[in-house]
Coordinates of C-alpha atoms in Angstrom, one line a residue:
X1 CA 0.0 0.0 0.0
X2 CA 1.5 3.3 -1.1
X3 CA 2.0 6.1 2.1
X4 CA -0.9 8.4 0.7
X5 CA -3.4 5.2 1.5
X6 CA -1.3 4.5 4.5
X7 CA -1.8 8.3 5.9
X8 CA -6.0 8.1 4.6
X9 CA -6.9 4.7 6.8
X10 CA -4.7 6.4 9.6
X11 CA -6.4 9.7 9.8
X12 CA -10.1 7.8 9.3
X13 CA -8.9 5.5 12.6
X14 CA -8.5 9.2 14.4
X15 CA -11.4 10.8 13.2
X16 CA -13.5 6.9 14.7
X17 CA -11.0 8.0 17.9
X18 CA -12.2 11.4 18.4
X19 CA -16.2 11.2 17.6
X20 CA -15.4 8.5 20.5
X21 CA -13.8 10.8 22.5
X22 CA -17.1 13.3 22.3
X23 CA -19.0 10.3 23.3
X24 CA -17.2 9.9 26.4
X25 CA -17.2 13.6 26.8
X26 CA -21.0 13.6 26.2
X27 CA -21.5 11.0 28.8
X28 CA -19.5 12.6 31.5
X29 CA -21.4 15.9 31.2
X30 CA -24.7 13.6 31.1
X31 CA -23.9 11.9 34.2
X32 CA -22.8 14.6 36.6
X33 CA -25.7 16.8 34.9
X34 CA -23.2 19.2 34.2
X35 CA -22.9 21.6 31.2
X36 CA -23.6 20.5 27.1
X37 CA -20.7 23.7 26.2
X38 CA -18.0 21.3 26.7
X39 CA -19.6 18.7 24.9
X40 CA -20.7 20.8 21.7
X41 CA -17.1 22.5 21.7
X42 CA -15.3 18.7 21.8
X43 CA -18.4 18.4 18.5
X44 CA -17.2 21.9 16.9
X45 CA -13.7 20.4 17.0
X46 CA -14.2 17.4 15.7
X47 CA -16.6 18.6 12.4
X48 CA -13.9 20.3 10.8
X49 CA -11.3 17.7 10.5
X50 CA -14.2 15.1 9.8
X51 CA -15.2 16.9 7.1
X52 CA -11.7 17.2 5.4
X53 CA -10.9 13.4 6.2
X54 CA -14.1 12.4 4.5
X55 CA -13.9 14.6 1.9
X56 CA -10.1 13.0 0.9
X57 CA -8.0 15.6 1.6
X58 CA -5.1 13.9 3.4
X59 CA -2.9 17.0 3.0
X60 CA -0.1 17.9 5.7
X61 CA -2.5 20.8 6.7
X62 CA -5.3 18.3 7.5
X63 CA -3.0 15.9 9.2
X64 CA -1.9 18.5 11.6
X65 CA -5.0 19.7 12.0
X66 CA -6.2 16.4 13.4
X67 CA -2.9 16.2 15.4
X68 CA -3.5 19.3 16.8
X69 CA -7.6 18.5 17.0
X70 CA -6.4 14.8 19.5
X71 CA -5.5 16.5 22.6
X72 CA -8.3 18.7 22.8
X73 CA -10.4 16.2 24.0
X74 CA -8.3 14.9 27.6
X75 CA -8.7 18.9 28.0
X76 CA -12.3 18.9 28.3
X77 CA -12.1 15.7 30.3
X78 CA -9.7 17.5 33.1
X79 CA -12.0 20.4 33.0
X80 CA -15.0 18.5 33.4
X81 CA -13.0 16.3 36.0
X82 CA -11.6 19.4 37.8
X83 CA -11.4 19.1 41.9
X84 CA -12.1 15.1 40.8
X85 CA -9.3 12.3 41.8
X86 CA -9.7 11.3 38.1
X87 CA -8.2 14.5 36.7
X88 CA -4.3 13.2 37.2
X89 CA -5.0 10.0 35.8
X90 CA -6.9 11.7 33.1
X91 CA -3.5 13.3 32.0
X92 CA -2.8 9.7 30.4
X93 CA -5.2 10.1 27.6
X94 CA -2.6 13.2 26.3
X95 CA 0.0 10.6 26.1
X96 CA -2.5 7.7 24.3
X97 CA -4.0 10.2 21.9
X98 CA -0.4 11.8 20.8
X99 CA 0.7 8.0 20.3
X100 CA -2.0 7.6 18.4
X101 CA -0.8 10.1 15.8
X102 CA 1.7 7.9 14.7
X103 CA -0.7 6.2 12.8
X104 CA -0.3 8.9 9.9
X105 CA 3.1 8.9 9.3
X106 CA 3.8 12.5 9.6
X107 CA 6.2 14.0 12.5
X108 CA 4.5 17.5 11.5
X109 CA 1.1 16.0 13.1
X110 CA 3.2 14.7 16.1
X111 CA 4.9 18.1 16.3
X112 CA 1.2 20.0 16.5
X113 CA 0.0 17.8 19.1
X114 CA 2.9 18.1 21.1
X115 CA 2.5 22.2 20.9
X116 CA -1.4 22.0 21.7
X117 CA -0.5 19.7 24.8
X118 CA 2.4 22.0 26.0
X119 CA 0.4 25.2 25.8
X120 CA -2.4 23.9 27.3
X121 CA -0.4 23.3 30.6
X122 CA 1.6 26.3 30.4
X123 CA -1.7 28.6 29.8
X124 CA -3.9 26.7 32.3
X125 CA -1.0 26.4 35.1
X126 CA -1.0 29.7 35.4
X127 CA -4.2 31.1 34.3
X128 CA -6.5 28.1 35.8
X129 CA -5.0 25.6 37.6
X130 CA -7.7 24.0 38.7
X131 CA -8.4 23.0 35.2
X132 CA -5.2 21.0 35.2
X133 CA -4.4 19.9 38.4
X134 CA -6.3 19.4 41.4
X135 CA -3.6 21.0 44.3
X136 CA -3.9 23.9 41.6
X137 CA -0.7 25.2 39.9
X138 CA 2.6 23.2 40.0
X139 CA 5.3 24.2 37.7
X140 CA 7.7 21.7 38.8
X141 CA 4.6 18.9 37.8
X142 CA 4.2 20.9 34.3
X143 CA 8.1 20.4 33.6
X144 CA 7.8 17.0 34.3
X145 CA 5.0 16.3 31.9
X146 CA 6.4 18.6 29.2
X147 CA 9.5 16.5 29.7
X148 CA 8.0 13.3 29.1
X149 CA 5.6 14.3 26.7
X150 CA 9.1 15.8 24.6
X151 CA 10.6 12.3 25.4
X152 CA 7.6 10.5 23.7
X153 CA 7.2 13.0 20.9
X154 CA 11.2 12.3 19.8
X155 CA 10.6 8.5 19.8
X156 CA 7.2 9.4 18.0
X157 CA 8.9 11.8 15.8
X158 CA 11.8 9.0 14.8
X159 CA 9.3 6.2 14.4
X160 CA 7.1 7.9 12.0
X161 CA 9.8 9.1 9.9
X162 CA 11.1 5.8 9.8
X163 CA 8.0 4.1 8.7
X164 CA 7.5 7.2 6.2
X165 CA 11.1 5.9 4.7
X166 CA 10.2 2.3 4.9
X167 CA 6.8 3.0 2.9
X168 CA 8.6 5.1 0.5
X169 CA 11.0 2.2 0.1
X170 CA 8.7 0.2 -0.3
X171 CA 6.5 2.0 -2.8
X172 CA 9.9 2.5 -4.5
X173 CA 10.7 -1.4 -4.3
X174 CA 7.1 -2.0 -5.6
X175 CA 7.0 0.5 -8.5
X176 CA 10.7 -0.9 -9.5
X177 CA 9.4 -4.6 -9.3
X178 CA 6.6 -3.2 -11.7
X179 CA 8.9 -2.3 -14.2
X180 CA 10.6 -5.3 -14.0
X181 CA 7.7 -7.2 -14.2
X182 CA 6.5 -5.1 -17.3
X183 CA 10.2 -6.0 -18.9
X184 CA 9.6 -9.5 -17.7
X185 CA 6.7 -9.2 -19.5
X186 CA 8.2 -7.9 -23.0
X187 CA 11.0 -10.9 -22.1
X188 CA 8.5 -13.6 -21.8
X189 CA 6.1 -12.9 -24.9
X190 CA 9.5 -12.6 -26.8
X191 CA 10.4 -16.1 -25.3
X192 CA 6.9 -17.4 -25.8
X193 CA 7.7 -16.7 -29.6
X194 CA 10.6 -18.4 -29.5
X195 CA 9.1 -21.4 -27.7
X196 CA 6.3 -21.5 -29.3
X197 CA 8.5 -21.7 -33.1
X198 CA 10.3 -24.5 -31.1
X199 CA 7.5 -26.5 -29.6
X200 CA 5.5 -26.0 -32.9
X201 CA 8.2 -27.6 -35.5
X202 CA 9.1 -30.0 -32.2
X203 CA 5.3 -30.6 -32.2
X204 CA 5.4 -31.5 -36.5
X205 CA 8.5 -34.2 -35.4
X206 CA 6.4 -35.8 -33.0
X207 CA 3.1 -35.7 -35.0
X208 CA 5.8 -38.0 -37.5
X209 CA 7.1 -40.3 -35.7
X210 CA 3.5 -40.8 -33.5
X211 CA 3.0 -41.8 -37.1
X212 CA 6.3 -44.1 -36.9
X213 CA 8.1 -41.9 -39.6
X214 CA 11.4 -41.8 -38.1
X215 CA 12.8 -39.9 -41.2
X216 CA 11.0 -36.2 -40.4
X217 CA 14.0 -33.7 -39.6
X218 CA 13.6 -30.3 -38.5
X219 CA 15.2 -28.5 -41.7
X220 CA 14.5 -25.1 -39.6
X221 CA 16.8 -23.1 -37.6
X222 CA 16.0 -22.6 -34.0
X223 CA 17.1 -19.6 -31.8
X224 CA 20.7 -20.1 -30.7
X225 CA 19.6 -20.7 -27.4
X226 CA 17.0 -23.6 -28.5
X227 CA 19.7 -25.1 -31.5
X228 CA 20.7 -27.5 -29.1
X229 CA 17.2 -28.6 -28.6
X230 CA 16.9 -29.6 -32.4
X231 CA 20.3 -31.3 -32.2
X232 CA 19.4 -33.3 -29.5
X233 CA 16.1 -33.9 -31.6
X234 CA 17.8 -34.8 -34.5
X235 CA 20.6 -37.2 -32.2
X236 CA 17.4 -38.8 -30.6
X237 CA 16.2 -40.0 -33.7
X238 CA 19.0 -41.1 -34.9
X239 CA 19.7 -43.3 -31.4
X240 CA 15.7 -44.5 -32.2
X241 CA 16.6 -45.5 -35.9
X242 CA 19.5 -47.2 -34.8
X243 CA 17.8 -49.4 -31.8
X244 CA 15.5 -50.2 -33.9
X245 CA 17.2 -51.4 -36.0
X246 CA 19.1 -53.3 -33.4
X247 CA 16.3 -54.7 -32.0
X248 CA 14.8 -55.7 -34.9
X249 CA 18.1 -58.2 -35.6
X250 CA 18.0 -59.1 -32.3
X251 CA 14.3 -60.0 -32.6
X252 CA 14.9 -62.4 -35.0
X253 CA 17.6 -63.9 -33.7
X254 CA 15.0 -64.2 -30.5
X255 CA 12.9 -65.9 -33.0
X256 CA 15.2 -68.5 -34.0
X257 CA 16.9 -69.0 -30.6
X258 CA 13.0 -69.6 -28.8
X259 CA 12.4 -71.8 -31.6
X260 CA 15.3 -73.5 -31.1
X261 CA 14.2 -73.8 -27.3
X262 CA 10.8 -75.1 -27.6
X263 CA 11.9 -78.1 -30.2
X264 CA 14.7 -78.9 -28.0
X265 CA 11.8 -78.4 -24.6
X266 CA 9.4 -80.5 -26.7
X267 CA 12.1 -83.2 -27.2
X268 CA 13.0 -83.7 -23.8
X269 CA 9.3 -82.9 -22.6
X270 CA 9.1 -85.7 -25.0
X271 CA 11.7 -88.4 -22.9
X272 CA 10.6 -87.0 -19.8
X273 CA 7.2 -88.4 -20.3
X274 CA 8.5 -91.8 -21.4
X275 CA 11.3 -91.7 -18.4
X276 CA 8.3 -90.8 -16.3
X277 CA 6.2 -93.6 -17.2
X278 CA 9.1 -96.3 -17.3
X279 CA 9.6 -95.0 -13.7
X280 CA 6.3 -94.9 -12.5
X281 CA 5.6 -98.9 -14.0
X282 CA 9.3 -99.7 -12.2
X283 CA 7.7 -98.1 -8.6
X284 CA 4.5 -100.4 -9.6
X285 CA 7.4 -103.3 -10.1
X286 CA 9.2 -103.3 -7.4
X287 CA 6.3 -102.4 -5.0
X288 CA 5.1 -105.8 -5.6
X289 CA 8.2 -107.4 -5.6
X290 CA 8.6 -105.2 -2.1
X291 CA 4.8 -106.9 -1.5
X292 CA 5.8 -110.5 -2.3
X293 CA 8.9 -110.4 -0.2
X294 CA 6.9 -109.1 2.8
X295 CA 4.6 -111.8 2.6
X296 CA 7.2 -114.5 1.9
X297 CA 8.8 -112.6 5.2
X298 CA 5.5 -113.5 7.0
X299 CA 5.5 -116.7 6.1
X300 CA 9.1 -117.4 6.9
X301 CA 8.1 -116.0 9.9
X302 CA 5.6 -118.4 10.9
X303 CA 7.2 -121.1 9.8
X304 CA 10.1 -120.5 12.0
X305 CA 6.8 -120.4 14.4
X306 CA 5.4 -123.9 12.8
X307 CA 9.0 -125.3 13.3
X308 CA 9.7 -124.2 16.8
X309 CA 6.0 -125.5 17.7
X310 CA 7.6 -128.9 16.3
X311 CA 10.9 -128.8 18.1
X312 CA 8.7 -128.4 21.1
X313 CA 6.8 -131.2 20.4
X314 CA 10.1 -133.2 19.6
X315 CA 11.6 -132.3 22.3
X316 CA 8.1 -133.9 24.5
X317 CA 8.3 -137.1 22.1
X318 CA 11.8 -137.9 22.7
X319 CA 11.0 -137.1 26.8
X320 CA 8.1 -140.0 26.1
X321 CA 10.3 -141.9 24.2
X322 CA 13.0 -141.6 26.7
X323 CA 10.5 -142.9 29.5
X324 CA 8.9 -145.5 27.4
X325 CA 12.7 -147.0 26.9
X326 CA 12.9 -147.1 30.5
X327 CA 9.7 -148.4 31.4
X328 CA 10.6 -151.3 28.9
X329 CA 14.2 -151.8 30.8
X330 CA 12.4 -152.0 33.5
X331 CA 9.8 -154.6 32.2
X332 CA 12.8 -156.5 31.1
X333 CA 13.9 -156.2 34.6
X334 CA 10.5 -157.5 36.1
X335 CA 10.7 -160.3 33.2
X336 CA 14.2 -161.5 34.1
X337 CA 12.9 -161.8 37.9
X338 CA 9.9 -163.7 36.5
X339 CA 12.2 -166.2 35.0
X340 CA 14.2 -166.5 37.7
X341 CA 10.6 -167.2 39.7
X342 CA 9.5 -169.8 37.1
X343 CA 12.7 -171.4 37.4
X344 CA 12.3 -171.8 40.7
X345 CA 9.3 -172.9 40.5
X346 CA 10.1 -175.6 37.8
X347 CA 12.8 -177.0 40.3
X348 CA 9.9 -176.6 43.0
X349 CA 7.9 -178.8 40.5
X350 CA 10.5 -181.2 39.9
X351 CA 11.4 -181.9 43.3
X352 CA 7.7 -182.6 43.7
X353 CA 7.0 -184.7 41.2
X354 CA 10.4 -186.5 42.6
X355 CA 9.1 -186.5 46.1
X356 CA 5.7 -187.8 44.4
X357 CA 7.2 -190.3 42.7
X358 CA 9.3 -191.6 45.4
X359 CA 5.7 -191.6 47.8
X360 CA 3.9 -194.1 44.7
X361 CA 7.0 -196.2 44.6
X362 CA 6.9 -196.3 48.5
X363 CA 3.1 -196.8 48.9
X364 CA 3.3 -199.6 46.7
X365 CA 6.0 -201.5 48.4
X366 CA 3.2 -200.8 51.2
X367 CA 1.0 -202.6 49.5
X368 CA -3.0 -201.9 50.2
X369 CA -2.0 -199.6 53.3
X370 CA 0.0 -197.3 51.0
X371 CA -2.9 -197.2 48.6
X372 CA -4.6 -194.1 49.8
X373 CA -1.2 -192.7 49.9
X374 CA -0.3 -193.5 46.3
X375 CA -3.0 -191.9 44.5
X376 CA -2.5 -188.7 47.1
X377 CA 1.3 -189.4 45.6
X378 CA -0.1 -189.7 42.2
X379 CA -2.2 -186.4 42.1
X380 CA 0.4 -184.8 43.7
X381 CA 2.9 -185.3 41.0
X382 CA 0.3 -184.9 37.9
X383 CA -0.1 -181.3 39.4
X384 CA 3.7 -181.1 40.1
X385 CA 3.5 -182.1 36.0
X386 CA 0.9 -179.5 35.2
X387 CA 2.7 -176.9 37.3
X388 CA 6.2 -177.7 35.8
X389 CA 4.3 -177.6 32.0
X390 CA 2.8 -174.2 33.1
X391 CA 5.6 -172.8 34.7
X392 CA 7.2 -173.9 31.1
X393 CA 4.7 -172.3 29.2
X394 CA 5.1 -169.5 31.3
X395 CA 9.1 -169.5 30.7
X396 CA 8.6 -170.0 26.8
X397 CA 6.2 -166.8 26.5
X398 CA 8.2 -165.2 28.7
X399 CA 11.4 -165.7 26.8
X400 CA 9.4 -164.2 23.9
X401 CA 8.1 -161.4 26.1
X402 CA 11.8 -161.0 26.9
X403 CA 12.5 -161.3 23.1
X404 CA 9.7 -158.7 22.3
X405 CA 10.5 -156.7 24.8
X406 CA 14.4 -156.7 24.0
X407 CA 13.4 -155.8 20.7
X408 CA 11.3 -152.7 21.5
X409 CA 13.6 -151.5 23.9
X410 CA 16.1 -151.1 20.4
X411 CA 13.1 -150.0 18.6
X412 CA 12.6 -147.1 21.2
X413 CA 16.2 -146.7 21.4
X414 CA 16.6 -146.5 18.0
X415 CA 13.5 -143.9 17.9
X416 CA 14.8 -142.1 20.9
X417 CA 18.0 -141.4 18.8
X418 CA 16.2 -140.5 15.6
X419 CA 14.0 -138.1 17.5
X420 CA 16.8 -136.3 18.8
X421 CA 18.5 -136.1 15.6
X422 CA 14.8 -135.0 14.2
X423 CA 15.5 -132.2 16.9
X424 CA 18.6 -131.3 15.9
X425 CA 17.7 -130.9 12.5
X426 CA 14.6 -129.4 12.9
X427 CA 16.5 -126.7 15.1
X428 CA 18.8 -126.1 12.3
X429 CA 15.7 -125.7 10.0
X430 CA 14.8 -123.0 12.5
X431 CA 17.9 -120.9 12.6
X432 CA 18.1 -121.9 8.6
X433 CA 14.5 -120.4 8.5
X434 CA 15.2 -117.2 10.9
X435 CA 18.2 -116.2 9.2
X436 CA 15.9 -116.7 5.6
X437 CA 13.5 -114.6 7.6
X438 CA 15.8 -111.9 8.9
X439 CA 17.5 -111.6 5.5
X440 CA 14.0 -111.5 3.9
X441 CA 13.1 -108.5 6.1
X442 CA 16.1 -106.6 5.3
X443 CA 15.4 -107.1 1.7
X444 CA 12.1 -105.8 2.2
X445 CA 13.1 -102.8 4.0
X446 CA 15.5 -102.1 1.3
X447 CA 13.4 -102.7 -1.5
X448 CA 11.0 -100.3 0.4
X449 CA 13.3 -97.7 0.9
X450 CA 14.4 -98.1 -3.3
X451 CA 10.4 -98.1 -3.6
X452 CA 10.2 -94.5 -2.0
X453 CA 13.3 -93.2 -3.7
X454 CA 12.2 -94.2 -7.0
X455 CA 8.8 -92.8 -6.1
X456 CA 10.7 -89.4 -5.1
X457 CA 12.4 -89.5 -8.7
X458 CA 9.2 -90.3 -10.2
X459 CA 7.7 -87.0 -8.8
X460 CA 11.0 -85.1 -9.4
X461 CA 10.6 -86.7 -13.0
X462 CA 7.4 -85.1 -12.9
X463 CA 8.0 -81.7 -12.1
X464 CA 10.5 -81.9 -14.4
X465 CA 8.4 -82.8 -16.9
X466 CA 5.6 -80.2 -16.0
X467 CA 8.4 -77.6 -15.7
X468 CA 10.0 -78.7 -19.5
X469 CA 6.3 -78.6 -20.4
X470 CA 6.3 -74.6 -19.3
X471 CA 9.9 -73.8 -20.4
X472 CA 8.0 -75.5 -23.7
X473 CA 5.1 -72.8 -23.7
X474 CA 7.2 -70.2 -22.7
X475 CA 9.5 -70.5 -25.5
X476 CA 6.5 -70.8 -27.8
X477 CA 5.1 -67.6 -25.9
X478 CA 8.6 -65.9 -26.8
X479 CA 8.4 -67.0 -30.5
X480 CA 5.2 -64.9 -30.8
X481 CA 6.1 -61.9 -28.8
X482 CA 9.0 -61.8 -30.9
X483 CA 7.2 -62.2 -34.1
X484 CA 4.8 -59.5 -32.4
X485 CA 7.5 -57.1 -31.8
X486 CA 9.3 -57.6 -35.3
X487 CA 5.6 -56.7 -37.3
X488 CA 5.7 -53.9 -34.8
X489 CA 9.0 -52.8 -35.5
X490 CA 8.3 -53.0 -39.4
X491 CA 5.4 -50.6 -39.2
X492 CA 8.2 -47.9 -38.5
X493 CA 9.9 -46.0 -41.6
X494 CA 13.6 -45.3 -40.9
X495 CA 14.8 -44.0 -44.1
X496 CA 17.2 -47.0 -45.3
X497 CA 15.5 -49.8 -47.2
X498 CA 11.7 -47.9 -46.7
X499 CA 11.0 -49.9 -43.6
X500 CA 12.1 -52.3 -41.4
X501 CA 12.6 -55.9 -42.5
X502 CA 9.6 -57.7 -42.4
X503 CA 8.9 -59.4 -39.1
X504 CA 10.6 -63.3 -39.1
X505 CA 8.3 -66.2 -39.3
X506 CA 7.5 -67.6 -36.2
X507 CA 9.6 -70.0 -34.2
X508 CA 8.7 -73.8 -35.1
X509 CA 6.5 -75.8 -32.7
X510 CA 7.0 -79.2 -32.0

């Protein structure tokens, strides 16, 4: 804002200040019912300057009219205040109101209201001091204030006149900046036609190769400080015609290389499969080999239960065997003792049939006396016949008892010791059979454990098949993109042959 505004909204925020100040004036006189005069002279004063404020005229004479207008006002007040214990602390509006000056920016102003203020205390102090003060006149009290209001006025004085500099300044700073702006102005439209040459033959390049002519130049001259601009336009275009051409080649060798990659991917896709399946019908072979030699496992197993079951029960028949033997040793035993017994009793029987014969022969020398006798004698020796006939019949089947018996003795002998060696091999079956067993069992756990590491090769051989299967499609996916990109690349002019090569066929699928 320039000073001359500055100074206007200053002087308006005085002339609000002092129509306030009648207010106040007005209201003291209303509340001690005194007289209107002070309050209409406060109005005359303030009309004048109101008038000339509203009007615009923000001269120096209406600024120090208003400075001089300001104190006027905490004159009334101490007169209306007069004999009151307000009136000294009414002297504090002078020094409010002359601050308030510095609102305009002009030390004249300050200057006028310093002068009103320092006549007023002089004329009243020793014309009417009760207007002033309420002990009445005191010059040492008027020196005081006419020091400090001096004091205020310099500091008043020096800031207004600073902030009149600093406007100026300002309104210097602000007219320079718009000239500058107004040559920064001239400057720009004369750039904008430079730019605007530039971006429109740029703009014309672009347009061409948005149309994929990479052979549009810019034949016309640019500003020196824009020549660059069309070099690097021009080196651009160049670099694009030359990549292009770059990747065009190395499109097609793309081309052939993914083709390349997918026959190879299909060929081994190809013996993956088959490895794959051989695997997976060698998993379903040895996993019933694994399942037969578990099961003959089990059944070595419970034969090695089948045969111990039977050494047990050797082992009981050759205990039986064992006892029968005996038991027949000791029937031979009892047999012998028979014999023996029958022999005795044969000589008992022979000595009978002796003493028998000797009684006949001796009851017939008798004669008829010795006849009882000799038929006693007679039956006594045809038992002693009968028992020596039985007690040789007895002997003869005991003999063959004793032959019999002799015989199964060997027999049981004889079928103790084949029993035992029955139990001897039977227990080498058994060991014969555990080891078969044990061995059987390891070969199953090791066919198992082959089982689950061909099965883990079989899925590896899987993936890898699935994962040829991909590199498959993904070469086949390059061959296109490549063709894709070569027809691309062929739809762009670049000034050598008319275009790019056409694009290359696409890579061969298995």
């Amino acid at each position: 804002m320039e000073l001359t505004g500055i100074r206007r909204n200053g002087a308006l925020a005085l002339i609000i200040i002092a129509w306030l100040c009648v207010i106040v004036i007005g209201g003291i006189g209303f509340y001690d019912h005194g007289s209107w005069h002070p309050t209409a002279i406060a109005a005359a004063a303030t009309l004048i300057p109101s008038y000339l404020v509203y009007s615009g005229r923000i001269d120096a004479t209406t600024r120090m009219l208003l400075g001089g207008t300001l104190p006027v006002y905490p004159a009334i007040m101490l007169f209306q205040a007069a004999g009151s214990s307000l009136q000294m602390d009414i002297h504090m509006l002078f020094f409010a109101l002359l601050a308030a000056i510095v609102v305009m920016c002009d030390w004249r102003a300050i200057v006028t209201g310093t002068a009103i203020i320092a006549l007023h205390h002089l004329g009243t102090n020793f014309l009417m001091p009760a207007w002033v003060f309420p002990d009445g006149a005191d010059l040492p009290r008027v020196i005081l204030h006419a020091v400090i209001v001096l004091i205020e006025a310099a500091v008043l004085i020096q800031v207004s006149l600073q902030l009149e500099r600093m406007i100026e300044r300002q309104a210097a700073a602000r007219r320079e900046a718009e000239r500058l702006e107004q040559d920064a102005a001239i400057t720009r439209e004369a750039i904008a036609a430079k730019q605007t040459l530039v971006i429109g033959a740029l703009g014309e390049g672009l347009k061409a190769m948005a149309r994929n002519d990479l052979t549009a130049r810019i034949d016309q001259p640019f500003p020196p400080e824009y020549e660059q601009l069309r070099a690097d336009y021009h080196g651009a275009l160049e670099g694009m015609r030359s990549s292009l051409d770059k990747i065009s080649g190395v499109a097609t060798r793309i081309d052939e290389s993914a083709g390349d990659v997918s026959h190879a991917s299909n060929d081994m896709a190809d013996r993956t499969e088959r490895q794959s399946a051989t695997l997976h019908d060698t998993v379903s072979t040895i996993r019933s080999v694994s399942d037969s030699i578990s099961e003959t496992a089990n059944r070595a197993v419970e034969a090695r239960h089948v045969l111990d079951a039977a050494q047990g029960e050797a082992e009981k028949s050759s205990g039986i065997v064992e006892r029968a033997r005996e038991a027949m040793t000791n029937i031979e035993s009892s047999a012998r003792e028979i014999d023996q017994i029958i022999a005795v009793i044969d000589a008992l029987s022979f000595q009978t049939n002796l003493l028998a014969l000797n009684a006949g022969v001796e009851a017939a020398r008798v004669g008829e006396a010795g006849k009882g006798f000799a038929v006693v004698a007679s039956e006594v020796r045809a038992l002693a016949q009968r028992s020596a006939e039985a007690a040789q019949d007895i002997k003869t089947k005991i003999g063959t008892s004793n032959e019999q018996i002799s015989l199964g003795v060997s027999v049981v002998s004889e079928t103790s010791e084949t029993l035992e060696r029955i139990t001897a091999r039977i227990l080498q079956i058994s060991e014969f059979v555990a080891t078969i067993a044990g061995s059987v069992e390891s070969q199953a756990t090791k066919l198992r454990e082959v089982n689950s590491t061909v099965g883990a090769l079989d899925g590896i051989t899987q993936q890898n098949a699935a994962m040829v299967e991909e590199t498959s499609a993904a070469a086949r996916s390059l061959a296109e993109q490549s063709r894709t990109l070569a027809q691309e690349i062929s739809l762009f002019r670049l000034g050598q042959a008319g275009s790019v090569k056409a694009a290359p066929k696409l890579a061969r699928a298995a």
